[in-house]
Amino acid sequence: KIRFENQEWTDEQESITLVKTEGLVENPVFKDSIYTIDNQKIGYLIYNAFISNYEEELNQVFTNFKNNQVNSLILDLRYNSGGSTANAAILASMIYSSNTELLFARQRWNALWQGRFSNEALNENFRDQTLGGSSINSLGLNKIIIITESGTASASELLINGLAPYMDVVLVGDKTRGKNEFSLTLVDDPQSPDFPYLYRESRQSFINPNVQWGLQPIVGRFENSAGFSDFTAGFEPDVFYSEDPVNLGLLGQIDEPLLSLAISQLTGNSASMKFSVNNFEKVDDNIKGFLNLELR
């Protein structure tokens, strides 16, 4: 390790043991809050990845929102780069409707392949249950504020696009990445029942152990119920604000810049953003030695 003390650099040798943990999955339900502002019950959710493992926790958040008569929602996807399509459909159902007759998204393949699939295989409808079988608690909203940044991508954009035909979707923050494609994972499992070589988690033991490589080809794009899928340039925000690294604020506090702007879109009041001024002192010239450091 390297230490800087009394304006001097010292290099100290230290051995540490790293313990590997397999199967560790981050809980994407990072933070949820309810604010009462101008007689509005505003729900706020920071959701950092579309992961099916935590759908029951996500559903519980919406149960709490519903039990507390939340009538407005701010969904924070600024750090969400995507994940499961099914999980995006489930979250959309919690926000808008659990009517399984409504189309959330449709796969669009090339002309050669599109006609080979049934509508059931191509369509992702809104859902009334989680993958675990729990009834979805839907807020039935007609407007949502979504916080976005340049890293907001894939399933996050699928959610934005899928909700747009049904409700007023207001984006606050920065332009999203623009990933509208979907892919397949191909492995050495020629007997895969759905499609030869198509990866299925339940068939990991059938994959040829002598072949350590797989393929992940882009095979199509997702369109919403209105047929729109052309967002490769990203979704432009309705209210632009790019995070300032030296004035990030605290996530979940109503004066955090992006949350404050989002709240203002619901209340009609001016955003009340709290900024701190950071003063940096000149660093001693010995810092130049840092440029010659190597990672070992």
PDB file of C-alpha atoms in Angstrom, residues 29-260:
ATOM      1  CA  VAL A  29     -33.762  -1.813  -4.723  1.00  0.00           C
ATOM      2  CA  PHE A  30     -31.300   0.748  -3.401  1.00  0.00           C
ATOM      3  CA  LYS A  31     -33.624   3.238  -1.722  1.00  0.00           C
ATOM      4  CA  ASP A  32     -37.324   4.004  -1.438  1.00  0.00           C
ATOM      5  CA  SER A  33     -39.015   6.935   0.272  1.00  0.00           C
ATOM      6  CA  ILE A  34     -42.364   8.695   0.487  1.00  0.00           C
ATOM      7  CA  TYR A  35     -42.580  12.498   0.607  1.00  0.00           C
ATOM      8  CA  THR A  36     -45.691  14.550   1.330  1.00  0.00           C
ATOM      9  CA  ILE A  37     -45.376  17.848  -0.557  1.00  0.00           C
ATOM     10  CA  ASP A  38     -48.230  20.227  -1.419  1.00  0.00           C
ATOM     11  CA  ASN A  39     -50.794  17.567  -0.513  1.00  0.00           C
ATOM     12  CA  GLN A  40     -49.135  15.078  -2.865  1.00  0.00           C
ATOM     13  CA  LYS A  41     -47.895  11.686  -1.728  1.00  0.00           C
ATOM     14  CA  ILE A  42     -44.752  11.247  -3.818  1.00  0.00           C
ATOM     15  CA  GLY A  43     -43.054   7.866  -3.970  1.00  0.00           C
ATOM     16  CA  TYR A  44     -39.335   7.774  -4.758  1.00  0.00           C
ATOM     17  CA  LEU A  45     -37.443   4.655  -5.809  1.00  0.00           C
ATOM     18  CA  ILE A  46     -33.786   4.240  -6.748  1.00  0.00           C
ATOM     19  CA  TYR A  47     -33.617   1.068  -8.844  1.00  0.00           C
ATOM     20  CA  ASN A  48     -30.107   0.161  -9.968  1.00  0.00           C
ATOM     21  CA  ALA A  49     -30.579  -2.963 -12.107  1.00  0.00           C
ATOM     22  CA  PHE A  50     -33.346  -5.076 -13.598  1.00  0.00           C
ATOM     23  CA  ILE A  51     -32.696  -8.283 -11.657  1.00  0.00           C
ATOM     24  CA  SER A  52     -35.391 -10.906 -11.153  1.00  0.00           C
ATOM     25  CA  ASN A  53     -33.905 -12.166  -7.860  1.00  0.00           C
ATOM     26  CA  TYR A  54     -35.377  -9.227  -5.944  1.00  0.00           C
ATOM     27  CA  GLU A  55     -38.848  -8.935  -7.478  1.00  0.00           C
ATOM     28  CA  GLU A  56     -40.561  -9.737  -4.188  1.00  0.00           C
ATOM     29  CA  GLU A  57     -38.697  -6.897  -2.457  1.00  0.00           C
ATOM     30  CA  LEU A  58     -39.632  -4.605  -5.352  1.00  0.00           C
ATOM     31  CA  ASN A  59     -43.276  -5.654  -5.075  1.00  0.00           C
ATOM     32  CA  GLN A  60     -43.174  -4.941  -1.344  1.00  0.00           C
ATOM     33  CA  VAL A  61     -42.010  -1.391  -2.072  1.00  0.00           C
ATOM     34  CA  PHE A  62     -45.069  -0.869  -4.264  1.00  0.00           C
ATOM     35  CA  THR A  63     -47.283  -2.460  -1.614  1.00  0.00           C
ATOM     36  CA  ASN A  64     -45.994   0.169   0.791  1.00  0.00           C
ATOM     37  CA  PHE A  65     -46.555   2.922  -1.791  1.00  0.00           C
ATOM     38  CA  LYS A  66     -50.104   1.733  -2.378  1.00  0.00           C
ATOM     39  CA  ASN A  67     -50.912   1.367   1.326  1.00  0.00           C
ATOM     40  CA  ASN A  68     -49.721   4.943   1.884  1.00  0.00           C
ATOM     41  CA  GLN A  69     -51.855   6.332  -0.971  1.00  0.00           C
ATOM     42  CA  VAL A  70     -48.898   7.367  -3.127  1.00  0.00           C
ATOM     43  CA  ASN A  71     -50.313   9.230  -6.146  1.00  0.00           C
ATOM     44  CA  SER A  72     -47.068  10.354  -7.840  1.00  0.00           C
ATOM     45  CA  LEU A  73     -43.848   8.475  -8.528  1.00  0.00           C
ATOM     46  CA  ILE A  74     -40.241   9.435  -9.186  1.00  0.00           C
ATOM     47  CA  LEU A  75     -38.220   6.491 -10.501  1.00  0.00           C
ATOM     48  CA  ASP A  76     -34.466   7.010 -10.313  1.00  0.00           C
ATOM     49  CA  LEU A  77     -32.656   5.057 -13.042  1.00  0.00           C
ATOM     50  CA  ARG A  78     -29.545   7.232 -13.255  1.00  0.00           C
ATOM     51  CA  TYR A  79     -27.253   4.300 -12.354  1.00  0.00           C
ATOM     52  CA  ASN A  80     -29.289   1.551 -14.035  1.00  0.00           C
ATOM     53  CA  SER A  81     -27.636   0.103 -17.144  1.00  0.00           C
ATOM     54  CA  GLY A  82     -30.245  -2.587 -17.777  1.00  0.00           C
ATOM     55  CA  GLY A  83     -30.905  -6.250 -17.132  1.00  0.00           C
ATOM     56  CA  SER A  84     -33.901  -8.558 -17.467  1.00  0.00           C
ATOM     57  CA  THR A  85     -36.650  -7.798 -19.987  1.00  0.00           C
ATOM     58  CA  ALA A  86     -39.198  -9.695 -17.893  1.00  0.00           C
ATOM     59  CA  ASN A  87     -38.244  -7.657 -14.837  1.00  0.00           C
ATOM     60  CA  ALA A  88     -38.756  -4.438 -16.817  1.00  0.00           C
ATOM     61  CA  ALA A  89     -42.264  -5.623 -17.751  1.00  0.00           C
ATOM     62  CA  ILE A  90     -43.006  -6.432 -14.114  1.00  0.00           C
ATOM     63  CA  LEU A  91     -41.861  -2.997 -12.938  1.00  0.00           C
ATOM     64  CA  ALA A  92     -43.953  -1.375 -15.687  1.00  0.00           C
ATOM     65  CA  SER A  93     -46.947  -3.338 -14.408  1.00  0.00           C
ATOM     66  CA  MET A  94     -46.365  -2.061 -10.879  1.00  0.00           C
ATOM     67  CA  ILE A  95     -46.281   1.494 -12.199  1.00  0.00           C
ATOM     68  CA  TYR A  96     -49.102   1.495 -14.750  1.00  0.00           C
ATOM     69  CA  SER A  97     -51.310  -1.599 -14.979  1.00  0.00           C
ATOM     70  CA  SER A  98     -51.429  -5.330 -14.310  1.00  0.00           C
ATOM     71  CA  ASN A  99     -53.746  -5.886 -17.303  1.00  0.00           C
ATOM     72  CA  THR A 100     -52.145  -8.831 -19.074  1.00  0.00           C
ATOM     73  CA  GLU A 101     -53.931  -7.977 -22.335  1.00  0.00           C
ATOM     74  CA  LEU A 102     -51.823  -4.824 -22.768  1.00  0.00           C
ATOM     75  CA  LEU A 103     -48.637  -5.027 -24.835  1.00  0.00           C
ATOM     76  CA  PHE A 104     -45.512  -3.717 -23.142  1.00  0.00           C
ATOM     77  CA  ALA A 105     -42.874  -4.556 -25.776  1.00  0.00           C
ATOM     78  CA  ARG A 106     -42.460  -6.627 -28.919  1.00  0.00           C
ATOM     79  CA  GLN A 107     -39.377  -8.267 -30.379  1.00  0.00           C
ATOM     80  CA  ARG A 108     -38.549  -7.122 -33.909  1.00  0.00           C
ATOM     81  CA  TRP A 109     -36.307  -9.537 -35.821  1.00  0.00           C
ATOM     82  CA  ASN A 110     -35.243  -9.312 -39.454  1.00  0.00           C
ATOM     83  CA  ALA A 111     -37.687 -10.130 -42.254  1.00  0.00           C
ATOM     84  CA  LEU A 112     -36.395 -13.701 -42.533  1.00  0.00           C
ATOM     85  CA  TRP A 113     -37.030 -14.594 -38.900  1.00  0.00           C
ATOM     86  CA  GLN A 114     -39.946 -12.401 -37.771  1.00  0.00           C
ATOM     87  CA  GLY A 115     -42.622 -14.601 -39.341  1.00  0.00           C
ATOM     88  CA  ARG A 116     -41.226 -17.775 -37.801  1.00  0.00           C
ATOM     89  CA  PHE A 117     -42.275 -16.789 -34.278  1.00  0.00           C
ATOM     90  CA  SER A 118     -45.749 -16.687 -32.759  1.00  0.00           C
ATOM     91  CA  ASN A 119     -47.095 -13.497 -31.200  1.00  0.00           C
ATOM     92  CA  GLU A 120     -46.836 -15.212 -27.832  1.00  0.00           C
ATOM     93  CA  ALA A 121     -43.109 -15.699 -28.365  1.00  0.00           C
ATOM     94  CA  LEU A 122     -42.545 -12.154 -29.640  1.00  0.00           C
ATOM     95  CA  ASN A 123     -44.741 -10.163 -27.270  1.00  0.00           C
ATOM     96  CA  GLU A 124     -43.960  -9.106 -23.710  1.00  0.00           C
ATOM     97  CA  ASN A 125     -47.240  -8.061 -22.100  1.00  0.00           C
ATOM     98  CA  PHE A 126     -47.888  -6.336 -18.823  1.00  0.00           C
ATOM     99  CA  ARG A 127     -48.112  -8.832 -15.977  1.00  0.00           C
ATOM    100  CA  ASP A 128     -50.303  -9.490 -12.968  1.00  0.00           C
ATOM    101  CA  GLN A 129     -47.792 -11.655 -11.094  1.00  0.00           C
ATOM    102  CA  THR A 130     -44.111 -11.681 -10.281  1.00  0.00           C
ATOM    103  CA  LEU A 131     -42.049 -14.606 -11.521  1.00  0.00           C
ATOM    104  CA  GLY A 132     -42.434 -16.000  -8.008  1.00  0.00           C
ATOM    105  CA  GLY A 133     -46.228 -15.996  -8.324  1.00  0.00           C
ATOM    106  CA  SER A 134     -47.090 -13.030  -6.086  1.00  0.00           C
ATOM    107  CA  SER A 135     -49.873 -10.688  -7.201  1.00  0.00           C
ATOM    108  CA  ILE A 136     -48.476  -7.413  -8.492  1.00  0.00           C
ATOM    109  CA  ASN A 137     -49.397  -4.261  -6.600  1.00  0.00           C
ATOM    110  CA  SER A 138     -50.024  -1.681  -9.332  1.00  0.00           C
ATOM    111  CA  LEU A 139     -50.297   2.052  -8.647  1.00  0.00           C
ATOM    112  CA  GLY A 140     -52.250   2.698 -11.864  1.00  0.00           C
ATOM    113  CA  LEU A 141     -50.511   6.021 -12.510  1.00  0.00           C
ATOM    114  CA  ASN A 142     -50.972   8.209 -15.589  1.00  0.00           C
ATOM    115  CA  LYS A 143     -47.707  10.133 -15.134  1.00  0.00           C
ATOM    116  CA  ILE A 144     -44.204   9.259 -13.999  1.00  0.00           C
ATOM    117  CA  ILE A 145     -40.966  11.204 -13.546  1.00  0.00           C
ATOM    118  CA  ILE A 146     -37.855   9.195 -14.424  1.00  0.00           C
ATOM    119  CA  ILE A 147     -34.355  10.389 -13.515  1.00  0.00           C
ATOM    120  CA  THR A 148     -31.805   9.449 -16.184  1.00  0.00           C
ATOM    121  CA  GLU A 149     -28.111   9.825 -16.935  1.00  0.00           C
ATOM    122  CA  SER A 150     -25.807   8.773 -19.777  1.00  0.00           C
ATOM    123  CA  GLY A 151     -25.455   5.321 -18.196  1.00  0.00           C
ATOM    124  CA  THR A 152     -29.211   4.705 -18.219  1.00  0.00           C
ATOM    125  CA  ALA A 153     -29.519   1.981 -20.846  1.00  0.00           C
ATOM    126  CA  SER A 154     -31.062  -1.173 -22.258  1.00  0.00           C
ATOM    127  CA  ALA A 155     -33.900  -2.441 -20.003  1.00  0.00           C
ATOM    128  CA  SER A 156     -34.150   1.050 -18.474  1.00  0.00           C
ATOM    129  CA  GLU A 157     -34.814   2.472 -21.936  1.00  0.00           C
ATOM    130  CA  LEU A 158     -37.141  -0.440 -22.659  1.00  0.00           C
ATOM    131  CA  LEU A 159     -39.187   0.622 -19.616  1.00  0.00           C
ATOM    132  CA  ILE A 160     -39.294   4.248 -20.781  1.00  0.00           C
ATOM    133  CA  ASN A 161     -40.314   3.247 -24.303  1.00  0.00           C
ATOM    134  CA  GLY A 162     -42.823   0.641 -23.151  1.00  0.00           C
ATOM    135  CA  LEU A 163     -44.649   3.050 -20.824  1.00  0.00           C
ATOM    136  CA  ALA A 164     -44.680   5.991 -23.259  1.00  0.00           C
ATOM    137  CA  PRO A 165     -47.810   4.976 -25.254  1.00  0.00           C
ATOM    138  CA  TYR A 166     -49.849   4.637 -22.061  1.00  0.00           C
ATOM    139  CA  MET A 167     -48.808   7.473 -19.775  1.00  0.00           C
ATOM    140  CA  ASP A 168     -46.966  10.773 -19.514  1.00  0.00           C
ATOM    141  CA  VAL A 169     -43.274   9.917 -19.086  1.00  0.00           C
ATOM    142  CA  VAL A 170     -41.149  12.917 -18.055  1.00  0.00           C
ATOM    143  CA  LEU A 171     -37.366  12.496 -18.111  1.00  0.00           C
ATOM    144  CA  VAL A 172     -35.165  14.566 -15.815  1.00  0.00           C
ATOM    145  CA  GLY A 173     -31.368  14.488 -16.058  1.00  0.00           C
ATOM    146  CA  ASP A 174     -29.145  13.598 -19.015  1.00  0.00           C
ATOM    147  CA  LYS A 175     -29.640  11.780 -22.322  1.00  0.00           C
ATOM    148  CA  THR A 176     -29.824   7.997 -22.057  1.00  0.00           C
ATOM    149  CA  ARG A 177     -27.363   5.699 -23.823  1.00  0.00           C
ATOM    150  CA  GLY A 178     -29.521   4.466 -26.709  1.00  0.00           C
ATOM    151  CA  LYS A 179     -29.476   0.647 -26.576  1.00  0.00           C
ATOM    152  CA  ASN A 180     -32.610  -0.738 -28.198  1.00  0.00           C
ATOM    153  CA  GLU A 181     -31.300  -4.171 -29.196  1.00  0.00           C
ATOM    154  CA  PHE A 182     -31.628  -7.578 -27.620  1.00  0.00           C
ATOM    155  CA  SER A 183     -29.300 -10.543 -27.879  1.00  0.00           C
ATOM    156  CA  LEU A 184     -29.162 -14.302 -27.388  1.00  0.00           C
ATOM    157  CA  THR A 185     -26.536 -16.323 -25.561  1.00  0.00           C
ATOM    158  CA  LEU A 186     -25.340 -19.379 -27.481  1.00  0.00           C
ATOM    159  CA  VAL A 187     -23.349 -22.183 -25.833  1.00  0.00           C
ATOM    160  CA  ASP A 188     -22.321 -25.727 -26.736  1.00  0.00           C
ATOM    161  CA  ASP A 189     -25.646 -27.351 -25.828  1.00  0.00           C
ATOM    162  CA  PRO A 190     -27.046 -28.729 -29.117  1.00  0.00           C
ATOM    163  CA  GLN A 191     -29.983 -30.433 -27.364  1.00  0.00           C
ATOM    164  CA  SER A 192     -31.396 -27.262 -25.812  1.00  0.00           C
ATOM    165  CA  PRO A 193     -35.193 -27.815 -26.160  1.00  0.00           C
ATOM    166  CA  ASP A 194     -36.232 -24.301 -27.196  1.00  0.00           C
ATOM    167  CA  PHE A 195     -33.551 -23.751 -29.799  1.00  0.00           C
ATOM    168  CA  PRO A 196     -30.275 -25.627 -30.427  1.00  0.00           C
ATOM    169  CA  TYR A 197     -27.358 -24.064 -28.558  1.00  0.00           C
ATOM    170  CA  LEU A 198     -29.563 -21.484 -26.799  1.00  0.00           C
ATOM    171  CA  TYR A 199     -28.382 -20.916 -23.227  1.00  0.00           C
ATOM    172  CA  ARG A 200     -30.783 -21.766 -20.427  1.00  0.00           C
ATOM    173  CA  GLU A 201     -29.750 -21.424 -16.787  1.00  0.00           C
ATOM    174  CA  SER A 202     -31.577 -24.661 -15.977  1.00  0.00           C
ATOM    175  CA  ARG A 203     -29.363 -26.535 -18.476  1.00  0.00           C
ATOM    176  CA  GLN A 204     -25.930 -25.450 -17.298  1.00  0.00           C
ATOM    177  CA  SER A 205     -25.008 -29.051 -16.512  1.00  0.00           C
ATOM    178  CA  PHE A 206     -25.660 -30.008 -20.170  1.00  0.00           C
ATOM    179  CA  ILE A 207     -23.150 -27.536 -21.617  1.00  0.00           C
ATOM    180  CA  ASN A 208     -20.026 -29.181 -23.027  1.00  0.00           C
ATOM    181  CA  PRO A 209     -17.394 -28.596 -20.296  1.00  0.00           C
ATOM    182  CA  ASN A 210     -14.620 -28.716 -22.897  1.00  0.00           C
ATOM    183  CA  VAL A 211     -15.931 -25.570 -24.610  1.00  0.00           C
ATOM    184  CA  GLN A 212     -15.384 -22.515 -22.431  1.00  0.00           C
ATOM    185  CA  TRP A 213     -16.635 -19.935 -24.918  1.00  0.00           C
ATOM    186  CA  GLY A 214     -20.104 -18.701 -25.803  1.00  0.00           C
ATOM    187  CA  LEU A 215     -21.540 -16.242 -28.320  1.00  0.00           C
ATOM    188  CA  GLN A 216     -23.746 -13.225 -27.599  1.00  0.00           C
ATOM    189  CA  PRO A 217     -25.041 -11.985 -30.984  1.00  0.00           C
ATOM    190  CA  ILE A 218     -27.362  -8.993 -31.313  1.00  0.00           C
ATOM    191  CA  VAL A 219     -30.421 -10.440 -33.061  1.00  0.00           C
ATOM    192  CA  GLY A 220     -33.142  -7.784 -32.976  1.00  0.00           C
ATOM    193  CA  ARG A 221     -34.604  -4.719 -31.319  1.00  0.00           C
ATOM    194  CA  PHE A 222     -37.509  -3.985 -28.995  1.00  0.00           C
ATOM    195  CA  GLU A 223     -40.437  -1.839 -30.063  1.00  0.00           C
ATOM    196  CA  ASN A 224     -43.325  -0.559 -27.955  1.00  0.00           C
ATOM    197  CA  SER A 225     -47.062  -1.034 -28.549  1.00  0.00           C
ATOM    198  CA  ALA A 226     -47.011   1.913 -30.980  1.00  0.00           C
ATOM    199  CA  GLY A 227     -44.274   0.231 -33.038  1.00  0.00           C
ATOM    200  CA  PHE A 228     -41.543   2.701 -32.025  1.00  0.00           C
ATOM    201  CA  SER A 229     -38.005   1.417 -31.513  1.00  0.00           C
ATOM    202  CA  ASP A 230     -35.715   4.071 -33.003  1.00  0.00           C
ATOM    203  CA  PHE A 231     -33.962   5.413 -29.926  1.00  0.00           C
ATOM    204  CA  THR A 232     -30.382   4.491 -30.775  1.00  0.00           C
ATOM    205  CA  ALA A 233     -29.397   8.122 -30.133  1.00  0.00           C
ATOM    206  CA  GLY A 234     -30.852   7.872 -26.631  1.00  0.00           C
ATOM    207  CA  PHE A 235     -33.856   9.548 -25.060  1.00  0.00           C
ATOM    208  CA  GLU A 236     -33.435  13.289 -24.617  1.00  0.00           C
ATOM    209  CA  PRO A 237     -34.491  14.563 -21.175  1.00  0.00           C
ATOM    210  CA  ASP A 238     -37.430  16.924 -20.844  1.00  0.00           C
ATOM    211  CA  VAL A 239     -35.479  18.718 -18.116  1.00  0.00           C
ATOM    212  CA  PHE A 240     -31.716  18.636 -18.625  1.00  0.00           C
ATOM    213  CA  TYR A 241     -29.284  18.483 -15.719  1.00  0.00           C
ATOM    214  CA  SER A 242     -25.968  16.647 -15.675  1.00  0.00           C
ATOM    215  CA  GLU A 243     -24.640  15.518 -12.327  1.00  0.00           C
ATOM    216  CA  ASP A 244     -21.836  17.685 -10.959  1.00  0.00           C
ATOM    217  CA  PRO A 245     -19.190  15.415  -9.366  1.00  0.00           C
ATOM    218  CA  VAL A 246     -18.293  18.037  -6.758  1.00  0.00           C
ATOM    219  CA  ASN A 247     -21.922  18.771  -5.856  1.00  0.00           C
ATOM    220  CA  LEU A 248     -23.721  15.458  -5.966  1.00  0.00           C
ATOM    221  CA  GLY A 249     -25.861  15.926  -2.887  1.00  0.00           C
ATOM    222  CA  LEU A 250     -27.185  13.021  -0.818  1.00  0.00           C
ATOM    223  CA  LEU A 251     -29.419  10.480  -2.530  1.00  0.00           C
ATOM    224  CA  GLY A 252     -32.939  10.596  -1.193  1.00  0.00           C
ATOM    225  CA  GLN A 253     -32.760  14.098   0.264  1.00  0.00           C
ATOM    226  CA  ILE A 254     -35.253  16.416  -1.410  1.00  0.00           C
ATOM    227  CA  ASP A 255     -32.606  19.080  -2.060  1.00  0.00           C
ATOM    228  CA  GLU A 256     -30.404  16.629  -4.003  1.00  0.00           C
ATOM    229  CA  PRO A 257     -30.250  18.369  -7.414  1.00  0.00           C
ATOM    230  CA  LEU A 258     -31.883  15.760  -9.649  1.00  0.00           C
ATOM    231  CA  LEU A 259     -34.509  14.732  -7.112  1.00  0.00           C
ATOM    232  CA  SER A 260     -35.344  18.380  -6.465  1.00  0.00           C
TER     233      SER A 260
END
